[in-house]
PDB file of C-alpha atoms and ligand atoms in Angstrom:
ATOM      1  CA  MET J   1     -24.240 116.412  78.103  1.00 89.00           C
ATOM      2  CA  SER J   2     -20.803 116.612  76.455  1.00 94.00           C
ATOM      3  CA  ALA J   3     -17.975 118.699  77.934  1.00 98.00           C
ATOM      4  CA  ASP J   4     -18.250 120.998  74.887  1.00 98.00           C
ATOM      5  CA  ASP J   5     -21.933 121.603  75.597  1.00 98.00           C
ATOM      6  CA  VAL J   6     -21.283 122.312  79.270  1.00 98.00           C
ATOM      7  CA  ALA J   7     -18.410 124.648  78.320  1.00 98.00           C
ATOM      8  CA  GLU J   8     -20.798 126.506  76.026  1.00 98.00           C
ATOM      9  CA  ARG J   9     -23.393 126.789  78.797  1.00 98.00           C
ATOM     10  CA  ILE J  10     -20.722 128.162  81.144  1.00 98.00           C
ATOM     11  CA  SER J  11     -19.512 130.730  78.564  1.00 98.00           C
ATOM     12  CA  SER J  12     -23.065 131.922  77.934  1.00 98.00           C
ATOM     13  CA  MET J  13     -23.664 132.091  81.725  1.00 98.00           C
ATOM     14  CA  GLU J  14     -26.521 129.610  81.646  1.00 98.00           C
ATOM     15  CA  ILE J  15     -24.382 127.860  84.256  1.00 98.00           C
ATOM     16  CA  ARG J  16     -22.844 130.466  86.540  1.00 98.00           C
ATOM     17  CA  GLY J  17     -21.428 131.092  90.011  1.00 98.00           C
ATOM     18  CA  ALA J  18     -17.947 129.821  90.830  1.00 98.00           C
ATOM     19  CA  ALA J  19     -18.915 126.665  92.722  1.00 98.00           C
ATOM     20  CA  GLU J  20     -21.619 125.591  90.295  1.00 98.00           C
ATOM     21  CA  ILE J  21     -19.251 126.064  87.345  1.00 98.00           C
ATOM     22  CA  ALA J  22     -16.745 123.756  89.049  1.00 98.00           C
ATOM     23  CA  ARG J  23     -19.330 121.093  89.930  1.00 98.00           C
ATOM     24  CA  GLN J  24     -20.830 121.056  86.439  1.00 98.00           C
ATOM     25  CA  ALA J  25     -17.370 120.865  84.851  1.00 98.00           C
ATOM     26  CA  ALA J  26     -16.439 117.895  87.056  1.00 98.00           C
ATOM     27  CA  LEU J  27     -19.662 116.090  86.143  1.00 98.00           C
ATOM     28  CA  ALA J  28     -19.150 116.902  82.446  1.00 98.00           C
ATOM     29  CA  LEU J  29     -15.748 115.189  82.557  1.00 98.00           C
ATOM     30  CA  LYS J  30     -17.348 112.153  84.174  1.00 98.00           C
ATOM     31  CA  GLU J  31     -19.938 112.069  81.361  1.00 98.00           C
ATOM     32  CA  GLU J  32     -17.195 112.505  78.779  1.00 97.00           C
ATOM     33  CA  ALA J  33     -15.330 109.506  80.193  1.00 98.00           C
ATOM     34  CA  ARG J  34     -18.463 107.378  80.357  1.00 97.00           C
ATOM     35  CA  SER J  35     -19.606 108.272  76.844  1.00 97.00           C
ATOM     36  CA  TYR J  36     -16.659 106.282  75.458  1.00 96.00           C
ATOM     37  CA  SER J  37     -17.220 102.588  76.053  1.00 94.00           C
ATOM     38  CA  GLY J  38     -14.129 101.339  74.182  1.00 96.00           C
ATOM     39  CA  SER J  39     -11.013  99.881  75.771  1.00 97.00           C
ATOM     40  CA  ASP J  40      -8.353 102.111  74.193  1.00 98.00           C
ATOM     41  CA  LEU J  41      -6.917 103.988  77.189  1.00 98.00           C
ATOM     42  CA  GLU J  42      -5.119 106.575  75.056  1.00 98.00           C
ATOM     43  CA  GLU J  43      -8.247 107.345  73.044  1.00 98.00           C
ATOM     44  CA  LEU J  44     -10.243 107.745  76.259  1.00 98.00           C
ATOM     45  CA  ARG J  45      -7.575 109.906  77.837  1.00 98.00           C
ATOM     46  CA  SER J  46      -7.378 112.234  74.852  1.00 98.00           C
ATOM     47  CA  ARG J  47     -11.179 112.597  74.681  1.00 98.00           C
ATOM     48  CA  VAL J  48     -11.378 113.549  78.358  1.00 98.00           C
ATOM     49  CA  GLU J  49      -8.408 115.905  78.035  1.00 98.00           C
ATOM     50  CA  ARG J  50     -10.036 117.622  75.056  1.00 98.00           C
ATOM     51  CA  GLY J  51     -13.132 118.102  77.203  1.00 98.00           C
ATOM     52  CA  ARG J  52     -10.982 119.488  79.999  1.00 98.00           C
ATOM     53  CA  ASP J  53      -9.422 122.043  77.646  1.00 98.00           C
ATOM     54  CA  ALA J  54     -12.828 123.222  76.417  1.00 98.00           C
ATOM     55  CA  LEU J  55     -14.089 123.575  79.979  1.00 98.00           C
ATOM     56  CA  LEU J  56     -11.017 125.461  81.166  1.00 98.00           C
ATOM     57  CA  ALA J  57     -11.361 127.893  78.249  1.00 98.00           C
ATOM     58  CA  SER J  58     -15.029 128.600  79.009  1.00 98.00           C
ATOM     59  CA  ARG J  59     -14.484 131.292  81.687  1.00 97.00           C
ATOM     60  CA  PRO J  60     -11.088 132.556  82.766  1.00 97.00           C
ATOM     61  CA  THR J  61     -11.453 133.998  86.269  1.00 98.00           C
ATOM     62  CA  ALA J  62     -12.877 131.467  88.741  1.00 97.00           C
ATOM     63  CA  ILE J  63     -10.079 129.222  90.038  1.00 97.00           C
ATOM     64  CA  SER J  64     -12.774 126.861  91.319  1.00 98.00           C
ATOM     65  CA  LEU J  65     -13.118 125.640  87.738  1.00 98.00           C
ATOM     66  CA  TRP J  66      -9.418 124.816  87.495  1.00 97.00           C
ATOM     67  CA  ASN J  67      -9.294 123.276  90.974  1.00 97.00           C
ATOM     68  CA  GLY J  68     -12.381 121.164  90.237  1.00 97.00           C
ATOM     69  CA  VAL J  69     -10.930 119.924  86.969  1.00 97.00           C
ATOM     70  CA  GLN J  70      -7.560 119.160  88.615  1.00 96.00           C
ATOM     71  CA  TYR J  71      -9.403 117.169  91.260  1.00 96.00           C
ATOM     72  CA  VAL J  72     -11.075 115.011  88.611  1.00 98.00           C
ATOM     73  CA  PHE J  73      -7.681 114.092  87.129  1.00 97.00           C
ATOM     74  CA  LYS J  74      -6.181 113.116  90.488  1.00 95.00           C
ATOM     75  CA  ASP J  75      -4.352 109.759  90.231  1.00 96.00           C
ATOM     76  CA  THR J  76      -5.616 109.124  86.691  1.00 97.00           C
ATOM     77  CA  SER J  77      -2.019 108.791  85.473  1.00 96.00           C
ATOM     78  CA  LYS J  78      -1.832 105.542  87.467  1.00 97.00           C
ATOM     79  CA  ALA J  79      -4.646 103.908  85.468  1.00 97.00           C
ATOM     80  CA  VAL J  80      -3.434 101.103  83.177  1.00 97.00           C
ATOM     81  CA  THR J  81      -6.781 100.238  81.571  1.00 98.00           C
ATOM     82  CA  ALA J  82      -9.596 102.331  80.150  1.00 98.00           C
ATOM     83  CA  ASP J  83     -11.938 100.937  82.810  1.00 98.00           C
ATOM     84  CA  GLU J  84      -9.613 102.013  85.602  1.00 98.00           C
ATOM     85  CA  TYR J  85      -9.287 105.492  84.097  1.00 98.00           C
ATOM     86  CA  ARG J  86     -13.065 105.831  83.634  1.00 98.00           C
ATOM     87  CA  ASP J  87     -13.717 104.685  87.207  1.00 98.00           C
ATOM     88  CA  LYS J  88     -11.151 107.095  88.627  1.00 98.00           C
ATOM     89  CA  VAL J  89     -12.560 110.080  86.733  1.00 98.00           C
ATOM     90  CA  SER J  90     -16.127 109.194  87.820  1.00 98.00           C
ATOM     91  CA  GLU J  91     -15.138 108.612  91.419  1.00 98.00           C
ATOM     92  CA  ASN J  92     -13.164 111.876  91.610  1.00 98.00           C
ATOM     93  CA  ALA J  93     -15.971 113.888  89.990  1.00 98.00           C
ATOM     94  CA  ASP J  94     -18.537 112.495  92.444  1.00 98.00           C
ATOM     95  CA  ARG J  95     -16.226 113.084  95.376  1.00 98.00           C
ATOM     96  CA  PHE J  96     -15.616 116.690  94.302  1.00 98.00           C
ATOM     97  CA  VAL J  97     -19.343 117.384  94.069  1.00 98.00           C
ATOM     98  CA  LYS J  98     -19.952 115.774  97.462  1.00 98.00           C
ATOM     99  CA  ARG J  99     -17.114 117.685  99.109  1.00 97.00           C
ATOM    100  CA  SER J 100     -18.314 120.935  97.605  1.00 97.00           C
ATOM    101  CA  LYS J 101     -21.860 120.411  98.894  1.00 97.00           C
ATOM    102  CA  ASN J 102     -20.600 119.484 102.360  1.00 97.00           C
ATOM    103  CA  ALA J 103     -18.366 122.573 102.358  1.00 98.00           C
ATOM    104  CA  LEU J 104     -21.364 124.771 101.625  1.00 98.00           C
ATOM    105  CA  ARG J 105     -23.258 123.328 104.602  1.00 98.00           C
ATOM    106  CA  THR J 106     -20.298 123.896 106.948  1.00 98.00           C
ATOM    107  CA  ILE J 107     -19.778 127.444 105.662  1.00 98.00           C
ATOM    108  CA  GLY J 108     -23.464 128.111 106.343  1.00 98.00           C
ATOM    109  CA  ARG J 109     -23.153 126.859 109.912  1.00 98.00           C
ATOM    110  CA  LEU J 110     -19.935 128.763 110.715  1.00 98.00           C
ATOM    111  CA  GLY J 111     -20.886 131.958 108.938  1.00 98.00           C
ATOM    112  CA  ALA J 112     -24.298 132.066 110.631  1.00 98.00           C
ATOM    113  CA  ASN J 113     -22.489 132.920 113.883  1.00 98.00           C
ATOM    114  CA  ARG J 114     -21.583 136.246 112.299  1.00 98.00           C
ATOM    115  CA  ILE J 115     -25.202 137.297 111.891  1.00 98.00           C
ATOM    116  CA  ARG J 116     -27.048 138.712 114.898  1.00 98.00           C
ATOM    117  CA  ASP J 117     -30.734 139.224 115.478  1.00 98.00           C
ATOM    118  CA  GLY J 118     -31.874 142.516 113.984  1.00 98.00           C
ATOM    119  CA  ASP J 119     -28.881 142.858 111.625  1.00 98.00           C
ATOM    120  CA  ARG J 120     -29.030 144.554 108.257  1.00 98.00           C
ATOM    121  CA  VAL J 121     -26.846 142.606 105.857  1.00 99.00           C
ATOM    122  CA  LEU J 122     -25.737 143.590 102.376  1.00 99.00           C
ATOM    123  CA  THR J 123     -24.798 141.111  99.660  1.00 99.00           C
ATOM    124  CA  HIS J 124     -23.547 141.634  96.120  1.00 98.00           C
ATOM    125  CA  CYS J 125     -24.264 139.518  93.029  1.00 98.00           C
ATOM    126  CA  ASN J 126     -25.500 135.956  93.638  1.00 98.00           C
ATOM    127  CA  SER J 127     -23.277 133.757  95.766  1.00 98.00           C
ATOM    128  CA  LYS J 128     -24.569 130.394  96.955  1.00 98.00           C
ATOM    129  CA  ALA J 129     -21.970 130.451  99.738  1.00 98.00           C
ATOM    130  CA  ALA J 130     -23.171 133.827 101.059  1.00 99.00           C
ATOM    131  CA  ILE J 131     -26.781 132.681 100.743  1.00 98.00           C
ATOM    132  CA  ALA J 132     -25.954 129.454 102.648  1.00 98.00           C
ATOM    133  CA  VAL J 133     -24.805 131.613 105.575  1.00 99.00           C
ATOM    134  CA  MET J 134     -27.983 133.697 105.550  1.00 99.00           C
ATOM    135  CA  ALA J 135     -30.133 130.571 105.184  1.00 98.00           C
ATOM    136  CA  ALA J 136     -28.442 128.883 108.172  1.00 98.00           C
ATOM    137  CA  ALA J 137     -28.810 131.983 110.368  1.00 98.00           C
ATOM    138  CA  TRP J 138     -32.477 132.283 109.435  1.00 98.00           C
ATOM    139  CA  GLU J 139     -33.023 128.609 110.216  1.00 98.00           C
ATOM    140  CA  GLN J 140     -31.445 129.170 113.657  1.00 98.00           C
ATOM    141  CA  GLY J 141     -34.276 131.610 114.294  1.00 98.00           C
ATOM    142  CA  LYS J 142     -32.319 134.837 113.851  1.00 98.00           C
ATOM    143  CA  ARG J 143     -34.339 137.594 112.261  1.00 98.00           C
ATOM    144  CA  PHE J 144     -32.534 140.068 110.017  1.00 98.00           C
ATOM    145  CA  GLU J 145     -32.972 141.785 106.668  1.00 98.00           C
ATOM    146  CA  VAL J 146     -30.869 141.784 103.537  1.00 99.00           C
ATOM    147  CA  PHE J 147     -30.005 144.428 100.969  1.00 99.00           C
ATOM    148  CA  ALA J 148     -29.189 142.872  97.592  1.00 99.00           C
ATOM    149  CA  THR J 149     -27.398 144.876  94.919  1.00 98.00           C
ATOM    150  CA  GLU J 150     -28.740 144.682  91.400  1.00 98.00           C
ATOM    151  CA  SER J 151     -25.280 143.682  90.061  1.00 98.00           C
ATOM    152  CA  ARG J 152     -25.145 145.194  86.609  1.00 97.00           C
ATOM    153  CA  PRO J 153     -24.986 144.187  83.849  1.00 97.00           C
ATOM    154  CA  TRP J 154     -26.310 140.634  84.356  1.00 98.00           C
ATOM    155  CA  ARG J 155     -28.560 141.544  87.303  1.00 98.00           C
ATOM    156  CA  GLN J 156     -27.728 138.511  89.405  1.00 98.00           C
ATOM    157  CA  GLY J 157     -29.276 140.473  92.294  1.00 98.00           C
ATOM    158  CA  VAL J 158     -32.658 139.385  90.932  1.00 98.00           C
ATOM    159  CA  LEU J 159     -31.617 135.759  91.520  1.00 98.00           C
ATOM    160  CA  THR J 160     -30.481 136.628  95.045  1.00 98.00           C
ATOM    161  CA  ALA J 161     -33.739 138.421  95.826  1.00 98.00           C
ATOM    162  CA  ASN J 162     -35.652 135.366  94.635  1.00 98.00           C
ATOM    163  CA  ASP J 163     -33.436 132.892  96.537  1.00 98.00           C
ATOM    164  CA  LEU J 164     -33.781 134.843  99.791  1.00 98.00           C
ATOM    165  CA  SER J 165     -37.513 135.418  99.351  1.00 98.00           C
ATOM    166  CA  GLU J 166     -38.033 131.685  98.907  1.00 98.00           C
ATOM    167  CA  LEU J 167     -36.386 131.208 102.303  1.00 98.00           C
ATOM    168  CA  GLY J 168     -38.679 133.836 103.810  1.00 98.00           C
ATOM    169  CA  ILE J 169     -35.821 136.324 104.386  1.00 98.00           C
ATOM    170  CA  PRO J 170     -36.864 139.995 103.909  1.00 98.00           C
ATOM    171  CA  VAL J 171     -34.877 141.510 101.083  1.00 98.00           C
ATOM    172  CA  THR J 172     -34.562 144.998  99.602  1.00 98.00           C
ATOM    173  CA  MET J 173     -33.000 145.417  96.175  1.00 98.00           C
ATOM    174  CA  ILE J 174     -30.824 148.449  95.503  1.00 98.00           C
ATOM    175  CA  ILE J 175     -28.954 149.601  92.422  1.00 98.00           C
ATOM    176  CA  ASP J 176     -25.185 149.170  92.632  1.00 98.00           C
ATOM    177  CA  SER J 177     -24.538 152.881  92.945  1.00 98.00           C
ATOM    178  CA  ALA J 178     -26.735 153.074  96.095  1.00 98.00           C
ATOM    179  CA  VAL J 179     -24.275 151.007  98.132  1.00 98.00           C
ATOM    180  CA  ARG J 180     -22.495 153.883  99.869  1.00 98.00           C
ATOM    181  CA  TYR J 181     -25.790 155.623 100.547  1.00 98.00           C
ATOM    182  CA  VAL J 182     -27.152 152.654 102.526  1.00 98.00           C
ATOM    183  CA  MET J 183     -23.862 151.497 104.068  1.00 98.00           C
ATOM    184  CA  LYS J 184     -24.102 153.728 107.154  1.00 97.00           C
ATOM    185  CA  ASP J 185     -27.211 151.808 108.230  1.00 98.00           C
ATOM    186  CA  LEU J 186     -25.766 148.311 107.725  1.00 98.00           C
ATOM    187  CA  ASP J 187     -24.175 145.830 110.147  1.00 98.00           C
ATOM    188  CA  LEU J 188     -22.480 143.317 107.873  1.00 98.00           C
ATOM    189  CA  VAL J 189     -21.496 142.668 104.264  1.00 99.00           C
ATOM    190  CA  LEU J 190     -21.446 139.066 103.020  1.00 99.00           C
ATOM    191  CA  VAL J 191     -20.118 138.230  99.560  1.00 99.00           C
ATOM    192  CA  GLY J 192     -18.782 135.178  97.730  1.00 98.00           C
ATOM    193  CA  ALA J 193     -15.557 134.697  95.802  1.00 98.00           C
ATOM    194  CA  ASP J 194     -14.426 133.402  92.438  1.00 98.00           C
ATOM    195  CA  THR J 195     -10.754 133.286  93.371  1.00 98.00           C
ATOM    196  CA  ILE J 196      -8.709 134.048  96.468  1.00 98.00           C
ATOM    197  CA  ALA J 197      -5.065 134.826  95.814  1.00 98.00           C
ATOM    198  CA  SER J 198      -2.148 133.798  98.030  1.00 97.00           C
ATOM    199  CA  ASN J 199      -1.894 137.374  99.390  1.00 97.00           C
ATOM    200  CA  GLY J 200      -5.525 137.239 100.573  1.00 98.00           C
ATOM    201  CA  ALA J 201      -7.018 139.384  97.801  1.00 98.00           C
ATOM    202  CA  VAL J 202     -10.517 138.285  96.830  1.00 98.00           C
ATOM    203  CA  ILE J 203     -11.643 138.298  93.226  1.00 98.00           C
ATOM    204  CA  ASN J 204     -15.413 138.496  92.918  1.00 98.00           C
ATOM    205  CA  LYS J 205     -18.139 140.137  90.828  1.00 98.00           C
ATOM    206  CA  ILE J 206     -17.279 143.594  89.534  1.00 98.00           C
ATOM    207  CA  GLY J 207     -18.216 146.190  92.125  1.00 98.00           C
ATOM    208  CA  THR J 208     -17.215 144.034  95.100  1.00 98.00           C
ATOM    209  CA  SER J 209     -14.154 146.193  95.764  1.00 98.00           C
ATOM    210  CA  GLN J 210     -16.308 149.344  95.775  1.00 98.00           C
ATOM    211  CA  VAL J 211     -18.632 147.696  98.271  1.00 98.00           C
ATOM    212  CA  ALA J 212     -15.582 146.813 100.400  1.00 98.00           C
ATOM    213  CA  LEU J 213     -14.286 150.367 100.222  1.00 98.00           C
ATOM    214  CA  ALA J 214     -17.628 151.766 101.357  1.00 98.00           C
ATOM    215  CA  ALA J 215     -17.822 149.150 104.152  1.00 98.00           C
ATOM    216  CA  HIS J 216     -14.292 150.005 105.283  1.00 98.00           C
ATOM    217  CA  GLU J 217     -15.125 153.700 105.427  1.00 98.00           C
ATOM    218  CA  ALA J 218     -18.287 153.019 107.456  1.00 98.00           C
ATOM    219  CA  ARG J 219     -16.546 150.384 109.643  1.00 98.00           C
ATOM    220  CA  VAL J 220     -18.970 147.684 108.574  1.00 98.00           C
ATOM    221  CA  PRO J 221     -17.388 144.190 108.696  1.00 98.00           C
ATOM    222  CA  PHE J 222     -16.811 142.823 105.201  1.00 98.00           C
ATOM    223  CA  THR J 223     -16.960 139.023 105.212  1.00 98.00           C
ATOM    224  CA  VAL J 224     -16.241 136.667 102.330  1.00 99.00           C
ATOM    225  CA  CYS J 225     -17.847 133.210 102.177  1.00 99.00           C
ATOM    226  CA  ALA J 226     -15.806 130.758 100.114  1.00 98.00           C
ATOM    227  CA  GLU J 227     -14.982 127.069  99.888  1.00 98.00           C
ATOM    228  CA  THR J 228     -11.266 126.212  99.994  1.00 97.00           C
ATOM    229  CA  PHE J 229     -11.389 125.304  96.304  1.00 97.00           C
ATOM    230  CA  LYS J 230     -11.791 129.034  95.570  1.00 98.00           C
ATOM    231  CA  PHE J 231      -8.203 129.562  96.772  1.00 98.00           C
ATOM    232  CA  SER J 232      -5.688 129.691  93.967  1.00 97.00           C
ATOM    233  CA  PRO J 233      -2.544 127.523  94.078  1.00 95.00           C
ATOM    234  CA  ARG J 234      -1.486 129.197  90.826  1.00 95.00           C
ATOM    235  CA  THR J 235      -1.067 132.566  92.562  1.00 96.00           C
ATOM    236  CA  ILE J 236       1.668 130.975  94.701  1.00 93.00           C
ATOM    237  CA  TYR J 237       3.687 130.777  91.498  1.00 91.00           C
ATOM    238  CA  GLY J 238       3.149 134.499  91.011  1.00 92.00           C
ATOM    239  CA  GLU J 239       0.495 134.064  88.361  1.00 94.00           C
ATOM    240  CA  LEU J 240      -1.914 136.992  88.138  1.00 96.00           C
ATOM    241  CA  VAL J 241      -5.637 136.290  88.132  1.00 97.00           C
ATOM    242  CA  LYS J 242      -7.140 136.950  84.719  1.00 97.00           C
ATOM    243  CA  ILE J 243     -10.111 139.287  84.939  1.00 98.00           C
ATOM    244  CA  GLU J 244     -12.743 138.304  82.389  1.00 98.00           C
ATOM    245  CA  GLU J 245     -13.989 140.991  80.014  1.00 98.00           C
ATOM    246  CA  ARG J 246     -17.298 140.338  78.321  1.00 98.00           C
ATOM    247  CA  ASP J 247     -19.089 141.729  75.308  1.00 97.00           C
ATOM    248  CA  ALA J 248     -20.054 145.406  75.026  1.00 96.00           C
ATOM    249  CA  THR J 249     -23.643 144.428  74.216  1.00 96.00           C
ATOM    250  CA  GLU J 250     -24.084 143.362  77.845  1.00 97.00           C
ATOM    251  CA  VAL J 251     -23.695 147.053  78.779  1.00 98.00           C
ATOM    252  CA  VAL J 252     -25.253 148.970  75.868  1.00 97.00           C
ATOM    253  CA  LYS J 253     -27.609 147.664  73.213  1.00 95.00           C
ATOM    254  CA  GLU J 254     -26.539 147.626  69.564  1.00 93.00           C
ATOM    255  CA  GLY J 255     -26.942 151.160  68.107  1.00 94.00           C
ATOM    256  CA  GLU J 256     -27.538 152.813  71.496  1.00 97.00           C
ATOM    257  CA  VAL J 257     -24.262 154.758  71.320  1.00 97.00           C
ATOM    258  CA  PRO J 258     -22.211 155.841  68.273  1.00 97.00           C
ATOM    259  CA  PRO J 259     -19.747 153.199  67.039  1.00 94.00           C
ATOM    260  CA  GLN J 260     -16.696 155.263  68.123  1.00 97.00           C
ATOM    261  CA  VAL J 261     -17.721 154.915  71.776  1.00 97.00           C
ATOM    262  CA  LYS J 262     -15.654 152.245  73.468  1.00 97.00           C
ATOM    263  CA  VAL J 263     -17.273 150.037  76.070  1.00 97.00           C
ATOM    264  CA  PHE J 264     -15.173 148.366  78.734  1.00 98.00           C
ATOM    265  CA  ASN J 265     -16.921 145.486  80.508  1.00 98.00           C
ATOM    266  CA  PRO J 266     -14.710 143.791  83.127  1.00 98.00           C
ATOM    267  CA  VAL J 267     -16.879 141.391  85.118  1.00 98.00           C
ATOM    268  CA  PHE J 268     -14.745 140.786  88.209  1.00 98.00           C
ATOM    269  CA  ASP J 269     -12.473 142.881  90.412  1.00 98.00           C
ATOM    270  CA  ALA J 270      -9.969 142.339  93.227  1.00 98.00           C
ATOM    271  CA  THR J 271     -10.598 143.441  96.801  1.00 98.00           C
ATOM    272  CA  PRO J 272      -7.345 143.845  98.719  1.00 98.00           C
ATOM    273  CA  PRO J 273      -6.986 141.963 102.034  1.00 98.00           C
ATOM    274  CA  GLU J 274      -6.900 145.145 104.128  1.00 98.00           C
ATOM    275  CA  TYR J 275     -10.620 145.662 103.426  1.00 98.00           C
ATOM    276  CA  ILE J 276     -11.570 142.105 104.341  1.00 98.00           C
ATOM    277  CA  ASP J 277     -12.582 141.324 107.910  1.00 98.00           C
ATOM    278  CA  SER J 278     -12.688 137.539 107.550  1.00 98.00           C
ATOM    279  CA  ILE J 279     -13.186 134.656 105.157  1.00 98.00           C
ATOM    280  CA  VAL J 280     -15.636 131.914 106.119  1.00 98.00           C
ATOM    281  CA  THR J 281     -14.413 128.580 104.756  1.00 98.00           C
ATOM    282  CA  GLU J 282     -15.338 124.973 105.552  1.00 97.00           C
ATOM    283  CA  ILE J 283     -12.147 124.700 107.627  1.00 96.00           C
ATOM    284  CA  GLY J 284     -12.948 127.722 109.772  1.00 97.00           C
ATOM    285  CA  VAL J 285     -13.287 131.499 109.769  1.00 98.00           C
ATOM    286  CA  ILE J 286      -9.878 132.864 108.815  1.00 98.00           C
ATOM    287  CA  PRO J 287      -8.227 136.241 108.218  1.00 98.00           C
ATOM    288  CA  PRO J 288      -7.454 136.941 104.535  1.00 98.00           C
ATOM    289  CA  TYR J 289      -3.758 136.798 105.414  1.00 97.00           C
ATOM    290  CA  ALA J 290      -4.100 133.048 106.084  1.00 98.00           C
ATOM    291  CA  ALA J 291      -4.758 132.412 102.374  1.00 98.00           C
ATOM    292  CA  TYR J 292      -1.219 131.158 101.780  1.00 96.00           C
ATOM    293  CA  GLN J 293      -1.515 128.547 104.552  1.00 96.00           C
ATOM    294  CA  VAL J 294      -4.907 127.400 103.238  1.00 96.00           C
ATOM    295  CA  ILE J 295      -3.444 126.878  99.788  1.00 95.00           C
ATOM    296  CA  ILE J 296      -0.509 124.862 101.100  1.00 93.00           C
ATOM    297  CA  LYS J 297      -2.527 122.830 103.610  1.00 89.00           C
ATOM    298  CA  GLU J 298      -5.738 122.196 101.691  1.00 83.00           C
ATOM    299  CA  LEU J 299      -4.665 122.332  98.093  1.00 76.00           C
ATOM    300  CA  GLY J 300      -0.895 122.116  98.163  1.00 68.00           C
ATOM    301  CA  GLN J 301      -0.308 118.408  98.339  1.00 51.00           C
ATOM    302  CA  GLU J 302      -3.017 117.515  95.883  1.00 53.00           C
ATOM    303  CA  PHE J 303      -2.712 120.418  93.523  1.00 50.00           C
ATOM    304  CA  ILE J 304       0.843 121.594  93.606  1.00 46.00           C
ATOM    305  CA  PHE J 305       3.288 118.894  94.510  1.00 42.00           C
ATOM    306  CA  ASN J 306       1.498 115.866  93.057  1.00 43.00           C
ATOM    307  CA  GLU J 307      -0.030 117.422  89.968  1.00 43.00           C
ATOM    308  CA  ASP J 308      -1.160 114.772  87.503  1.00 44.00           C
TER     309      ASP J 308
HETATM  310  C1  RUB S   1     -20.754 135.208  90.287  1.00 97.89           C
HETATM  311  C2  RUB S   1     -20.014 135.762  91.457  1.00 97.89           C
HETATM  312  C3  RUB S   1     -20.219 135.054  92.778  1.00 97.89           C
HETATM  313  C4  RUB S   1     -19.087 134.016  92.953  1.00 97.89           C
HETATM  314  C5  RUB S   1     -19.348 133.079  94.126  1.00 97.89           C
HETATM  315  O1  RUB S   1     -20.361 135.786  89.073  1.00 97.89           O
HETATM  316  O2  RUB S   1     -19.219 136.669  91.359  1.00 97.89           O
HETATM  317  O3  RUB S   1     -20.146 135.961  93.844  1.00 97.89           O
HETATM  318  O4  RUB S   1     -18.979 133.232  91.779  1.00 97.89           O
HETATM  319  O5  RUB S   1     -20.511 132.324  93.887  1.00 97.89           O
HETATM  320  P1  RUB S   1     -21.043 135.271  87.701  1.00 97.89           P
HETATM  321  P2  RUB S   1     -20.784 130.938  94.655  1.00 97.89           P
HETATM  322  O6  RUB S   1     -22.512 135.466  87.837  1.00 97.89           O
HETATM  323  O7  RUB S   1     -20.423 136.119  86.642  1.00 97.89           O
HETATM  324  O8  RUB S   1     -20.667 133.795  87.553  1.00 97.89           O
HETATM  325  O9  RUB S   1     -20.700 131.265  96.128  1.00 97.89           O
HETATM  326  O10 RUB S   1     -22.180 130.558  94.228  1.00 97.89           O
HETATM  327  O11 RUB S   1     -19.756 129.957  94.233  1.00 97.89           O
END
């Protein structure tokens, strides 16, 4: 599938979730490079870079997409032939996918230590990283139940309820506005992340910050599960994370309200670090305030100082 096609599938949310977006974008760039069999390095380079631009424009919030794409271009400036360039792009894309899958396994293992037998856990939206933690804990023999928010307007909670049910984990779906009502009876909140800023703020599905606020009030630990490629090197330069706004028709159907009614549909929000108990990454469970160090250590050399 061409990079344009994958970009379209990301925009329309056929491909969704921050890690999956990044993996599919990396593989699309590999396909783009391999679909050109000629020997003109410049032609190949410009085709792959056009693909990169389309992918980066597909959804604006998840830094995983940008980090994944950057990873694919690592060392490509050193290529002197089209073959070398193609091989580098393919190798980097495969390595990114492998690293991302390994990270998910490690996050599952580390995060599972946070779940105790008998816990009641709440999750929001559909995060493969949060689900990996629940899956690992369940596999260790811990028995707990999960509350999954509906996650309006796309209702990713339905995906979560299906994913957890397939694993045999008992799950109760609630509407987003029921979060505070159930919070007093919960032991843990587990969510994913699209982007983590250098100050430790976590950008995730709209409503996450309300969940965090309710958890904070009820003293329920709020834990984020995220691979290090969800941390944003760009925020070190002071760049603000762009919050995606999607079409009004995702919230109200055509003709349901008079045309003068405005609809505002932001699909992510930022949870400040003071509401976050810990972040489970593949390099350990860290406080949100360690985000800066993670960016410098894990992403800095590759993504900041040696940018291709
Ligand atoms: C998905 C969402 C998820 C994060 C993390 O939003 O907010 O919590 O992307 O997911 P959308 P993962 O459905 O709009 O893409 O842990 O799977 O990377």
